[in-house]
Amino acid sequence: MRHRPAIEVPVIQYVLPAIPGLMTVGALAAAARVIVRRRRLNEAWYRGVTVEGRCLRTFVTTATWRRGMHESTNSTISHAYEFTTPDGRTLRFEEDGPSTVFEGDIVLVRYPQGRPDLATALPPGDRATKAKFRMALGFLTFGTLLCVAVTCVFAFTTSLMTDVFEKTRDMKPPASPTSPTSPAAPAAPEPPAMPSLPRFPTPGPPDDFPTGPPSGFPSDFPTGFPKPPGGPTR
């Protein structure tokens, strides 16, 4: 018994849905990072440790994007802060902040219990910070839903294409319909036999034709011609 070979599934069935699937994973990871950042900030604001800090310097970070002939520039004000924990450790950190803080200003620094590395100098309930979190979450949520929808469409399309491909490959060409048997044509009549022709006589003299001299013919009859007198000899 011969085993039928396994059907090879086209690679496109996995490649196309994988692209938006990876984008979905990236969007979910970014959204999770934003949510964790927001929770840590709330914990530092409302249930954390508050110490006094100082602004060491203020600097501006400028990012430029170019799209053909158009150019877009975005500037962000950042600060470098220094504070001392209750156990005597002096730490520094950098953070984006308002333009009202200048070098040498005294600020309040807050951080979650036991995590001074997550310190922040932003005031509790800062509107600009909340607006940034909301915009980031809204954009990432929309991107995630869009990627999920594209993944489902690609998966359905590739599955349908695979089914059609398998059915087409296994399909056999239809047999041509057999035409009804036509009656055999009558055999042609044989032509009549040709009549035999009379036999022609053999060319030449008849068998009883005399070949020798006739009877009574003189036997001394000259057969040659006489030589002319005085003629040239050969």
XYZ file of C-alpha atoms in Angstrom:
234
model
C 0.000 0.000 0.000
C 1.483 3.338 -1.032
C 1.396 6.203 1.439
C 0.290 9.556 0.179
C 2.957 12.257 0.730
C 2.168 14.908 3.314
C 0.876 18.212 1.998
C 3.435 21.015 2.227
C 1.888 24.106 3.796
C 3.060 27.297 2.078
C 5.443 29.405 4.143
C 3.327 32.493 3.451
C 0.683 31.125 5.853
C 3.021 31.905 8.760
C 5.039 34.842 7.424
C 2.192 37.275 6.722
C 0.410 37.000 10.119
C 3.768 37.049 11.928
C 4.594 40.614 10.837
C 1.580 42.376 12.437
C 1.776 39.848 15.282
C 5.276 41.067 16.179
C 4.044 44.650 15.958
C 1.243 43.754 18.384
C 3.738 42.307 20.854
C 5.848 45.474 20.622
C 2.832 47.717 21.210
C 1.758 45.645 24.226
C 5.271 45.811 25.684
C 5.359 49.597 25.289
C 1.913 49.941 26.867
C 2.996 47.765 29.807
C 6.056 49.954 30.297
C 3.919 53.105 30.379
C 1.522 51.548 32.906
C 4.384 50.424 35.162
C 5.935 53.884 34.985
C 2.621 55.469 35.937
C 2.139 53.131 38.907
C 5.649 53.795 40.198
C 5.104 57.523 39.873
C 1.826 57.331 41.809
C 3.501 55.215 44.466
C 6.278 57.785 44.816
C 3.791 60.676 44.962
C 1.301 59.299 47.467
C 3.001 56.464 49.396
C 6.707 57.168 49.001
C 9.523 58.912 50.848
C 9.915 62.694 50.519
C 13.338 64.337 50.888
C 14.851 67.666 49.946
C 16.863 67.918 46.750
C 18.621 70.501 44.624
C 18.698 71.213 40.886
C 22.283 70.959 39.713
C 21.790 72.099 36.127
C 19.200 72.636 33.418
C 19.711 71.633 29.797
C 17.647 71.439 26.630
C 17.502 68.381 24.405
C 16.539 69.053 20.791
C 15.404 66.343 18.371
C 15.023 67.026 14.655
C 13.064 64.932 12.131
C 13.389 65.456 8.410
C 10.796 64.252 5.913
C 11.874 65.260 2.448
C 11.842 69.043 2.303
C 10.033 69.379 5.644
C 11.845 69.578 8.959
C 10.345 69.182 12.439
C 12.099 70.114 15.677
C 11.124 69.250 19.251
C 12.890 70.644 22.318
C 12.654 69.138 25.804
C 13.785 70.792 29.029
C 15.572 68.422 31.396
C 17.081 68.818 34.858
C 19.802 67.110 36.852
C 18.907 66.692 40.538
C 20.824 65.651 43.642
C 19.352 64.451 46.938
C 20.394 62.624 50.076
C 18.479 59.648 51.454
C 17.662 59.317 55.162
C 20.471 56.761 55.521
C 23.067 59.250 54.199
C 23.470 58.189 50.567
C 23.789 60.943 47.986
C 22.188 60.186 44.651
C 21.710 62.034 41.374
C 19.209 61.598 38.555
C 18.019 63.348 35.399
C 14.394 64.013 34.548
C 12.281 66.064 32.171
C 10.569 68.842 34.039
C 8.927 72.244 33.915
C 10.695 75.329 32.644
C 10.138 77.070 35.987
C 12.940 75.141 37.712
C 16.422 76.610 37.365
C 19.912 75.659 38.453
C 20.336 75.899 42.242
C 16.633 75.687 43.080
C 15.560 73.552 46.030
C 12.941 70.929 45.116
C 11.153 68.094 46.857
C 12.226 64.655 45.683
C 9.939 61.651 46.131
C 10.619 57.952 45.574
C 8.913 54.619 46.454
C 9.852 52.864 49.672
C 13.277 51.245 49.304
C 13.696 52.426 45.654
C 15.611 55.718 45.649
C 16.720 54.866 42.102
C 13.123 55.639 41.009
C 13.110 59.168 42.431
C 11.171 61.999 40.814
C 11.002 65.753 41.324
C 7.665 66.174 39.578
C 4.918 67.517 41.831
C 2.017 65.142 42.629
C -0.817 65.247 40.114
C 1.206 67.133 37.504
C -1.194 67.785 34.619
C 1.415 67.687 31.889
C 2.669 64.307 33.104
C -0.855 62.877 33.284
C -1.636 64.166 29.791
C 1.501 62.498 28.415
C 0.546 59.182 30.013
C -2.984 59.361 28.631
C -1.813 60.207 25.120
C 0.762 57.415 25.167
C -1.766 54.851 26.392
C -4.374 55.962 23.860
C -1.941 55.760 20.967
C -0.607 52.362 22.049
C -4.133 50.998 22.577
C -5.171 52.081 19.101
C -1.984 50.604 17.603
C -2.507 47.318 19.442
C -6.111 46.967 18.258
C -5.093 47.815 14.699
C -2.298 45.231 14.723
C -4.642 42.580 16.135
C -7.193 43.301 13.409
C -4.539 43.125 10.678
C -3.219 39.865 12.148
C -6.695 38.300 12.081
C -7.281 39.439 8.483
C -3.910 38.084 7.351
C -4.449 34.788 9.164
C -7.905 34.311 7.608
C -6.646 35.277 4.144
C -3.629 32.986 4.253
C -5.746 30.108 5.593
C -8.205 30.568 2.734
C -5.362 30.750 0.215
C -3.842 27.560 1.644
C -7.149 25.671 1.334
C -7.544 26.785 -2.264
C -3.947 25.831 -2.995
C -4.371 22.343 -1.530
C -7.661 21.726 -3.334
C -6.210 22.924 -6.628
C -3.130 20.754 -6.271
C -5.147 17.624 -5.468
C -7.719 18.245 -8.180
C -7.630 15.874 -11.163
C -8.638 17.002 -14.644
C -12.194 15.870 -15.483
C -12.455 12.971 -17.866
C -13.837 13.834 -21.270
C -17.397 12.476 -21.782
C -17.541 9.438 -23.996
C -19.522 9.960 -27.180
C -22.127 7.309 -28.168
C -20.813 4.653 -30.469
C -21.674 5.487 -34.080
C -22.778 2.647 -36.391
C -20.006 1.190 -38.457
C -19.916 2.338 -42.054
C -20.745 -0.407 -44.616
C -17.745 -1.988 -46.281
C -17.045 -0.830 -49.800
C -17.797 -3.503 -52.472
C -14.788 -5.145 -53.989
C -14.100 -4.141 -57.623
C -14.763 -6.830 -60.288
C -11.808 -8.888 -61.428
C -10.115 -7.716 -64.603
C -10.467 -10.137 -67.616
C -7.282 -11.949 -68.581
C -5.659 -10.594 -71.761
C -4.687 -12.915 -74.659
C -1.079 -14.005 -74.666
C 1.017 -12.254 -77.260
C 3.282 -14.373 -79.515
C 6.944 -14.441 -78.674
C 8.881 -12.035 -80.946
C 11.026 -13.691 -83.621
C 10.534 -16.101 -86.536
C 8.176 -18.990 -86.122
C 9.513 -22.322 -85.067
C 9.095 -23.865 -88.580
C 10.857 -20.962 -90.323
C 13.628 -22.364 -92.612
C 17.072 -21.262 -91.623
C 19.284 -22.989 -94.181
C 19.510 -22.666 -97.964
C 16.572 -24.025 -99.895
C 16.754 -27.317 -101.550
C 18.267 -27.261 -105.035
C 20.380 -24.181 -104.277
C 23.871 -24.578 -105.870
C 26.480 -25.265 -103.362
C 29.269 -23.629 -105.365
C 27.585 -20.273 -105.556
C 30.169 -17.594 -104.825
C 29.593 -15.694 -101.678
C 32.414 -13.146 -101.824
C 33.014 -10.184 -104.136
C 35.800 -10.147 -106.751
C 38.733 -7.802 -106.305
C 38.957 -4.979 -108.836
C 42.070 -5.120 -111.028
C 44.895 -2.833 -110.132
C 43.206 -1.732 -107.039
C 44.987 -0.866 -103.855
C 45.703 -3.653 -101.585
C 44.972 -3.416 -97.888
